[in-house]
mmCIF file of C-alpha atoms in Angstrom:
data_model
loop_
_atom_site.group_PDB
_atom_site.id
_atom_site.type_symbol
_atom_site.label_atom_id
_atom_site.label_comp_id
_atom_site.label_asym_id
_atom_site.label_seq_id
_atom_site.Cartn_x
_atom_site.Cartn_y
_atom_site.Cartn_z
ATOM 1 C CA MET X 14 75.346 -20.957 -46.869
ATOM 2 C CA SER X 15 72.922 -22.881 -44.852
ATOM 3 C CA ALA X 16 74.239 -25.474 -42.367
ATOM 4 C CA ASP X 17 72.530 -28.362 -44.706
ATOM 5 C CA ALA X 18 74.060 -26.933 -47.957
ATOM 6 C CA PRO X 19 77.272 -29.497 -47.891
ATOM 7 C CA ARG X 20 74.941 -32.273 -47.062
ATOM 8 C CA LEU X 21 72.926 -31.414 -50.374
ATOM 9 C CA PHE X 22 76.133 -31.210 -52.606
ATOM 10 C CA GLN X 23 77.652 -33.950 -51.345
ATOM 11 C CA THR X 24 74.191 -35.856 -52.684
ATOM 12 C CA VAL X 25 74.234 -33.947 -55.666
ATOM 13 C CA PHE X 26 77.884 -34.690 -56.470
ATOM 14 C CA TRP X 27 78.048 -38.586 -55.166
ATOM 15 C CA ASP X 28 75.710 -39.028 -57.886
ATOM 16 C CA ILE X 29 78.033 -37.518 -60.664
ATOM 17 C CA LEU X 30 80.894 -39.925 -59.325
ATOM 18 C CA THR X 31 78.522 -42.882 -59.771
ATOM 19 C CA ASP X 32 77.836 -41.447 -63.680
ATOM 20 C CA VAL X 33 81.113 -40.359 -64.845
ATOM 21 C CA ARG X 34 82.415 -43.974 -65.575
ATOM 22 C CA GLU X 35 79.592 -44.255 -67.937
ATOM 23 C CA THR X 36 79.840 -40.684 -69.862
ATOM 24 C CA GLU X 37 83.174 -39.615 -71.066
ATOM 25 C CA LEU X 38 83.721 -36.222 -69.892
ATOM 26 C CA VAL X 39 86.623 -35.247 -71.743
ATOM 27 C CA SER X 40 86.698 -34.603 -75.713
ATOM 28 C CA PRO X 41 89.357 -35.271 -78.358
ATOM 29 C CA ALA X 42 92.183 -32.871 -78.041
ATOM 30 C CA PRO X 43 92.013 -30.214 -81.113
ATOM 31 C CA GLU X 44 95.048 -30.964 -83.445
ATOM 32 C CA ASP X 45 97.030 -27.496 -81.955
ATOM 33 C CA GLU X 46 96.627 -28.854 -78.154
ATOM 34 C CA SER X 47 98.369 -31.243 -76.213
ATOM 35 C CA VAL X 48 97.156 -34.363 -74.478
ATOM 36 C CA GLU X 49 98.756 -33.059 -71.044
ATOM 37 C CA GLU X 50 97.194 -29.630 -71.213
ATOM 38 C CA GLN X 51 93.906 -31.235 -71.771
ATOM 39 C CA ARG X 52 94.246 -33.124 -68.422
ATOM 40 C CA VAL X 53 94.352 -30.191 -65.998
ATOM 41 C CA ALA X 54 91.768 -28.858 -64.121
ATOM 42 C CA VAL X 55 91.586 -26.160 -61.360
ATOM 43 C CA VAL X 56 88.400 -26.195 -58.705
ATOM 44 C CA ILE X 57 88.237 -23.280 -56.696
ATOM 45 C CA GLU X 58 85.843 -23.355 -53.798
ATOM 46 C CA ASP X 59 86.062 -22.511 -50.060
ATOM 47 C CA GLU X 60 84.041 -25.360 -48.869
ATOM 48 C CA GLU X 61 86.314 -28.619 -48.452
ATOM 49 C CA ASP X 62 83.661 -30.838 -48.867
ATOM 50 C CA ILE X 63 82.570 -29.765 -52.297
ATOM 51 C CA ARG X 64 85.916 -29.065 -53.338
ATOM 52 C CA SER X 65 86.966 -32.742 -52.689
ATOM 53 C CA LEU X 66 84.081 -33.638 -54.596
ATOM 54 C CA LEU X 67 84.385 -31.614 -57.709
ATOM 55 C CA SER X 68 88.110 -32.508 -57.525
ATOM 56 C CA ALA X 69 87.149 -36.168 -57.836
ATOM 57 C CA VAL X 70 84.318 -35.932 -60.560
ATOM 58 C CA LEU X 71 87.222 -34.256 -62.644
ATOM 59 C CA ALA X 72 89.902 -36.594 -61.330
ATOM 60 C CA GLN X 73 87.486 -39.963 -62.495
ATOM 61 C CA ALA X 74 87.341 -38.124 -65.949
ATOM 62 C CA GLY X 75 91.157 -37.936 -66.110
ATOM 63 C CA PHE X 76 91.917 -34.926 -65.288
ATOM 64 C CA GLU X 77 94.864 -33.660 -63.092
ATOM 65 C CA VAL X 78 93.569 -31.825 -60.551
ATOM 66 C CA HIS X 79 94.626 -28.808 -58.046
ATOM 67 C CA GLY X 80 92.261 -27.486 -55.640
ATOM 68 C CA ALA X 81 92.274 -23.816 -53.981
ATOM 69 C CA GLY X 82 90.086 -22.662 -50.980
ATOM 70 C CA ASN X 83 90.343 -19.060 -52.075
ATOM 71 C CA GLY X 84 90.613 -16.753 -55.211
ATOM 72 C CA GLN X 85 94.181 -15.481 -54.714
ATOM 73 C CA ASP X 86 95.359 -19.361 -54.422
ATOM 74 C CA GLY X 87 93.265 -20.299 -57.178
ATOM 75 C CA LEU X 88 94.334 -17.587 -59.589
ATOM 76 C CA ASP X 89 98.192 -18.725 -58.019
ATOM 77 C CA LEU X 90 97.330 -22.415 -59.236
ATOM 78 C CA VAL X 91 95.871 -20.906 -62.818
ATOM 79 C CA VAL X 92 99.154 -19.094 -63.724
ATOM 80 C CA GLU X 93 100.977 -21.896 -62.660
ATOM 81 C CA HIS X 94 99.401 -24.776 -64.430
ATOM 82 C CA GLN X 95 97.311 -23.391 -67.350
ATOM 83 C CA PRO X 96 94.523 -26.015 -66.717
ATOM 84 C CA LEU X 97 92.070 -26.420 -69.721
ATOM 85 C CA VAL X 98 88.939 -26.108 -67.256
ATOM 86 C CA THR X 99 88.515 -24.017 -64.006
ATOM 87 C CA THR X 100 85.778 -24.335 -61.800
ATOM 88 C CA LEU X 101 85.028 -21.122 -59.626
ATOM 89 C CA ASP X 102 82.495 -20.625 -56.582
ATOM 90 C CA VAL X 103 81.310 -16.931 -56.477
ATOM 91 C CA ASN X 104 80.842 -16.702 -52.475
ATOM 92 C CA MET X 105 84.415 -16.727 -51.264
ATOM 93 C CA PRO X 106 85.981 -14.972 -48.609
ATOM 94 C CA GLY X 107 88.157 -12.182 -49.541
ATOM 95 C CA MET X 108 88.174 -11.640 -53.077
ATOM 96 C CA ASP X 109 85.130 -13.184 -54.522
ATOM 97 C CA GLY X 110 84.171 -15.224 -57.865
ATOM 98 C CA PHE X 111 84.007 -12.632 -59.726
ATOM 99 C CA GLU X 112 87.048 -10.443 -58.907
ATOM 100 C CA THR X 113 89.075 -13.937 -59.339
ATOM 101 C CA ALA X 114 87.278 -14.631 -63.015
ATOM 102 C CA LYS X 115 88.357 -11.132 -64.035
ATOM 103 C CA ARG X 116 91.785 -11.493 -62.973
ATOM 104 C CA ILE X 117 92.436 -15.328 -64.596
ATOM 105 C CA ARG X 118 91.013 -14.100 -67.984
ATOM 106 C CA SER X 119 93.646 -11.625 -67.758
ATOM 107 C CA VAL X 120 96.279 -14.307 -67.948
ATOM 108 C CA SER X 121 94.732 -17.497 -69.308
ATOM 109 C CA THR X 122 92.079 -18.641 -71.756
ATOM 110 C CA THR X 123 90.975 -21.810 -69.594
ATOM 111 C CA TYR X 124 87.165 -22.622 -69.645
ATOM 112 C CA ILE X 125 85.645 -20.982 -66.347
ATOM 113 C CA VAL X 126 82.452 -22.885 -65.079
ATOM 114 C CA MET X 127 81.374 -20.145 -62.264
ATOM 115 C CA LEU X 128 78.971 -22.276 -59.709
ATOM 116 C CA SER X 129 76.731 -20.048 -57.315
ATOM 117 C CA ALA X 130 73.745 -20.628 -55.057
ATOM 118 C CA ARG X 131 72.812 -17.074 -56.365
ATOM 119 C CA THR X 132 70.371 -17.391 -59.237
ATOM 120 C CA GLU X 133 69.270 -13.462 -59.766
ATOM 121 C CA GLU X 134 69.796 -12.238 -63.225
ATOM 122 C CA ILE X 135 72.330 -9.420 -62.239
ATOM 123 C CA ASP X 136 74.778 -12.368 -60.829
ATOM 124 C CA ALA X 137 74.450 -14.286 -64.038
ATOM 125 C CA LEU X 138 75.017 -11.339 -65.837
ATOM 126 C CA GLN X 139 77.760 -10.328 -63.714
ATOM 127 C CA GLY X 140 79.357 -13.562 -63.863
ATOM 128 C CA LEU X 141 79.564 -13.834 -67.516
ATOM 129 C CA GLU X 142 81.078 -10.014 -67.666
ATOM 130 C CA ALA X 143 83.385 -10.992 -65.366
ATOM 131 C CA GLY X 144 84.680 -13.463 -68.000
ATOM 132 C CA ALA X 145 82.735 -17.185 -66.796
ATOM 133 C CA ASP X 146 81.986 -19.173 -69.876
ATOM 134 C CA ASP X 147 78.826 -20.634 -68.269
ATOM 135 C CA TYR X 148 77.298 -19.611 -64.903
ATOM 136 C CA VAL X 149 75.834 -22.781 -63.070
ATOM 137 C CA ALA X 150 72.966 -22.463 -60.046
ATOM 138 C CA LYS X 151 73.256 -24.703 -57.103
ATOM 139 C CA PRO X 152 72.102 -27.118 -56.990
ATOM 140 C CA PHE X 153 72.482 -28.611 -60.071
ATOM 141 C CA ARG X 154 71.706 -31.565 -61.809
ATOM 142 C CA PRO X 155 74.779 -33.622 -62.560
ATOM 143 C CA ARG X 156 74.382 -34.978 -65.940
ATOM 144 C CA GLU X 157 73.921 -31.090 -66.748
ATOM 145 C CA LEU X 158 77.496 -30.253 -65.408
ATOM 146 C CA ARG X 159 79.094 -32.709 -67.076
ATOM 147 C CA ALA X 160 77.099 -31.698 -70.483
ATOM 148 C CA ARG X 161 78.128 -28.137 -69.516
ATOM 149 C CA ILE X 162 81.671 -29.231 -69.348
ATOM 150 C CA ASP X 163 81.700 -31.371 -72.436
ATOM 151 C CA ALA X 164 80.293 -28.504 -74.296
ATOM 152 C CA MET X 165 82.583 -25.858 -73.934
ATOM 153 C CA LEU X 166 85.682 -28.527 -74.257
ATOM 154 C CA ARG X 167 84.225 -29.078 -77.972
ATOM 155 C CA ARG X 168 84.687 -24.967 -78.966
ATOM 156 C CA PRO X 169 87.963 -23.889 -80.082
ATOM 157 C CA ARG X 170 90.401 -22.225 -77.678
ATOM 158 C CA HIS X 171 92.142 -19.243 -78.618
ATOM 159 C CA HIS X 172 95.196 -18.350 -77.029
ATOM 160 C CA VAL X 173 95.858 -14.725 -75.377
ATOM 161 C CA ALA X 174 98.409 -13.093 -78.435
ATOM 162 C CA ALA X 175 100.047 -9.886 -79.057
ATOM 163 C CA ALA X 176 98.450 -7.430 -81.282
ATOM 164 C CA VAL X 177 98.057 -8.297 -84.899
ATOM 165 C CA PRO X 178 100.562 -5.785 -86.879
ATOM 166 C CA ALA X 179 98.515 -3.500 -89.262
ATOM 167 C CA VAL X 180 100.067 -5.452 -92.243
ATOM 168 C CA GLU X 181 98.328 -8.475 -91.440
ATOM 169 C CA ALA X 182 95.083 -7.161 -91.028
ATOM 170 C CA SER X 183 94.912 -5.798 -94.300
ATOM 171 C CA ASP X 184 96.181 -8.990 -95.467
ATOM 172 C CA THR X 185 93.008 -10.655 -94.114
ATOM 173 C CA THR X 186 90.159 -7.660 -95.357
ATOM 174 C CA GLY X 187 88.150 -10.528 -97.208
ATOM 175 C CA ALA X 188 87.688 -12.359 -93.707
ATOM 176 C CA TRP X 189 85.705 -9.471 -92.052
ATOM 177 C CA LEU X 190 82.214 -9.413 -91.293
ATOM 178 C CA GLU X 191 80.368 -6.066 -91.708
ATOM 179 C CA HIS X 192 77.043 -4.295 -90.854
ATOM 180 C CA GLN X 193 76.846 -0.774 -89.928
ATOM 181 C CA GLY X 194 80.000 0.290 -88.509
ATOM 182 C CA LEU X 195 80.476 -3.380 -86.553
ATOM 183 C CA ARG X 196 83.405 -5.047 -88.138
ATOM 184 C CA LEU X 197 84.452 -8.554 -86.605
ATOM 185 C CA ASN X 198 86.876 -10.724 -87.944
ATOM 186 C CA PRO X 199 86.580 -14.695 -86.859
ATOM 187 C CA ASP X 200 90.242 -16.101 -87.430
ATOM 188 C CA MET X 201 91.747 -13.145 -85.992
ATOM 189 C CA ARG X 202 89.155 -12.879 -82.952
ATOM 190 C CA ILE X 203 88.602 -9.116 -83.333
ATOM 191 C CA VAL X 204 85.742 -6.718 -83.401
ATOM 192 C CA THR X 205 85.460 -3.285 -83.714
ATOM 193 C CA VAL X 206 82.646 -0.495 -83.397
ATOM 194 C CA ASP X 207 83.168 2.966 -85.713
ATOM 195 C CA GLY X 208 86.537 1.724 -85.588
ATOM 196 C CA ASP X 209 87.404 1.354 -81.814
ATOM 197 C CA ASP X 210 88.383 -2.102 -80.730
ATOM 198 C CA LEU X 211 85.725 -4.121 -78.447
ATOM 199 C CA GLU X 212 86.401 -6.407 -75.854
ATOM 200 C CA LEU X 213 84.173 -9.481 -75.666
ATOM 201 C CA THR X 214 83.836 -12.723 -73.839
ATOM 202 C CA ARG X 215 84.470 -16.165 -75.990
ATOM 203 C CA SER X 216 80.546 -16.821 -75.969
ATOM 204 C CA GLU X 217 79.555 -12.983 -76.737
ATOM 205 C CA PHE X 218 82.308 -13.238 -80.157
ATOM 206 C CA ASP X 219 80.865 -16.705 -80.954
ATOM 207 C CA ILE X 220 77.163 -15.534 -80.970
ATOM 208 C CA LEU X 221 77.688 -12.263 -82.598
ATOM 209 C CA ALA X 222 79.612 -13.925 -85.113
ATOM 210 C CA ASP X 223 77.040 -16.414 -85.862
ATOM 211 C CA LEU X 224 74.563 -13.336 -85.893
ATOM 212 C CA LEU X 225 76.922 -11.386 -88.470
ATOM 213 C CA ALA X 226 77.254 -14.563 -90.999
ATOM 214 C CA ALA X 227 73.231 -14.963 -90.818
ATOM 215 C CA GLY X 228 72.549 -11.694 -91.622
ATOM 216 C CA ARG X 229 68.443 -11.193 -91.723
ATOM 217 C CA ARG X 230 67.922 -14.907 -91.146
ATOM 218 C CA VAL X 231 66.354 -15.657 -87.432
ATOM 219 C CA ARG X 232 68.800 -17.442 -85.279
ATOM 220 C CA GLY X 233 66.654 -19.208 -82.431
ATOM 221 C CA LYS X 234 67.964 -19.380 -79.016
ATOM 222 C CA SER X 235 68.021 -23.368 -79.303
ATOM 223 C CA ASP X 236 70.370 -22.843 -82.624
ATOM 224 C CA LEU X 237 72.274 -20.465 -80.533
ATOM 225 C CA ALA X 238 72.836 -22.387 -77.655
ATOM 226 C CA LEU X 239 73.778 -25.426 -80.070
ATOM 227 C CA MET X 240 76.322 -23.509 -81.623
ATOM 228 C CA LEU X 241 78.122 -22.526 -78.557
ATOM 229 C CA ARG X 242 78.093 -26.351 -77.581
ATOM 230 C CA GLY X 243 79.716 -26.947 -81.279
ATOM 231 C CA GLU X 244 76.358 -28.694 -82.168
ATOM 232 C CA GLN X 245 74.188 -28.447 -85.322
ATOM 233 C CA PHE X 246 70.128 -28.677 -84.844
ATOM 234 C CA THR X 247 68.883 -32.127 -85.975
ATOM 235 C CA GLY X 248 65.980 -32.190 -84.128
ATOM 236 C CA VAL X 249 66.906 -34.611 -81.416
ATOM 237 C CA GLU X 250 69.392 -32.102 -79.249
ATOM 238 C CA PHE X 251 68.292 -31.244 -75.696
ATOM 239 C CA VAL X 252 68.186 -27.673 -75.061
ATOM 240 C CA SER X 253 67.045 -26.634 -71.543
ATOM 241 C CA ASP X 254 65.318 -23.595 -70.598
ATOM 242 C CA SER X 255 68.565 -22.586 -68.583
ATOM 243 C CA ASP X 256 70.541 -22.913 -71.806
ATOM 244 C CA ALA X 257 68.098 -20.471 -73.356
ATOM 245 C CA ARG X 258 68.321 -18.198 -70.351
ATOM 246 C CA ALA X 259 72.309 -17.977 -70.942
ATOM 247 C CA ILE X 260 71.945 -16.899 -74.641
ATOM 248 C CA GLU X 261 69.372 -14.155 -73.434
ATOM 249 C CA VAL X 262 72.191 -13.014 -70.703
ATOM 250 C CA HIS X 263 74.862 -13.245 -73.112
ATOM 251 C CA VAL X 264 73.007 -11.157 -75.576
ATOM 252 C CA ALA X 265 71.929 -8.570 -72.917
ATOM 253 C CA ASN X 266 75.409 -8.185 -72.416
ATOM 254 C CA LEU X 267 76.422 -7.868 -75.914
ATOM 255 C CA ARG X 268 74.378 -5.300 -76.124
ATOM 256 C CA ARG X 269 75.566 -3.557 -73.147
ATOM 257 C CA LYS X 270 79.014 -3.347 -74.634
ATOM 258 C CA LEU X 271 77.830 -2.468 -77.754
ATOM 259 C CA GLY X 272 76.274 0.389 -76.331
ATOM 260 C CA GLU X 273 72.833 -0.295 -78.012
ATOM 261 C CA SER X 274 68.848 -0.348 -76.648
ATOM 262 C CA PRO X 275 66.819 -3.464 -77.452
ATOM 263 C CA THR X 276 63.878 -1.350 -77.967
ATOM 264 C CA ASN X 277 65.711 0.666 -80.403
ATOM 265 C CA PRO X 278 68.455 -1.636 -81.755
ATOM 266 C CA ARG X 279 71.277 -0.311 -84.378
ATOM 267 C CA TRP X 280 72.545 -3.988 -84.816
ATOM 268 C CA ILE X 281 70.836 -6.668 -82.761
ATOM 269 C CA GLU X 282 67.100 -6.955 -83.524
ATOM 270 C CA THR X 283 64.873 -9.242 -81.043
ATOM 271 C CA VAL X 284 62.327 -11.635 -82.892
ATOM 272 C CA ARG X 285 59.746 -12.283 -80.148
ATOM 273 C CA GLY X 286 59.474 -15.556 -79.103
ATOM 274 C CA VAL X 287 62.105 -17.010 -81.482
ATOM 275 C CA GLY X 288 65.259 -15.493 -81.248
ATOM 276 C CA TYR X 289 67.644 -12.688 -82.616
ATOM 277 C CA ARG X 290 68.477 -11.241 -86.333
ATOM 278 C CA LEU X 291 70.829 -8.581 -87.610
ATOM 279 C CA THR X 292 68.770 -5.258 -88.209
ATOM 280 C CA ALA X 293 67.897 -4.079 -91.583
ATOM 281 C CA SER X 294 70.597 -2.012 -93.189
#
């Protein structure tokens, strides 16, 4: 990181502090979550100035914030406090952000916002694959950061649970969405391909479920971005280029896990310039 980077980030994040009182960051808690659970956040960032600023932003928004300067300490805080939101820097000494995200995801359903000055597609793809819910390039606009966090808080949170017994799965057969050997159960959050379980991130699962429900109807990138926010298109919502790009990365990662080629897809067909839909049966 350059010598000027801390000063640049201070300028950006102090803008958040002046705005945060005007726009509420925390969405109403879902019925199955406590108020206390909603108020916990962990900030994992090796730059002390940036960590302090992010902590101040979240504290102003009503979060109880715990900060760590490296991945291992951050992981320990996540295990101890089970936060609703975790911000995670990529470039850290020792265990980097990608490995930290993988370890966090194995023990927690916290919403992870990965922050990095690395803007190459492969970096974003690696971050989302590691389990991040969003990948935000530094520097970024304060209102965009708030909007992204708020969007995640509006999405349903699914806790890590033991495998569902086969008898229970048979009782919910009617809830399955199917297409050419691909089966998805929205309620149980299970995906199988030709009988084999498929592990997906929260965003990948939601996109796939949306496409399966839409069938041959085209779902635009803006539609999918709004869906991830928990919103529906009414004509006034703003979807940025970075939102659309994030959808492209999620779909590319989803295809890779499915093992299909975008040029000869088995399940997800690209409608050039518009979005995606299921392939013909």
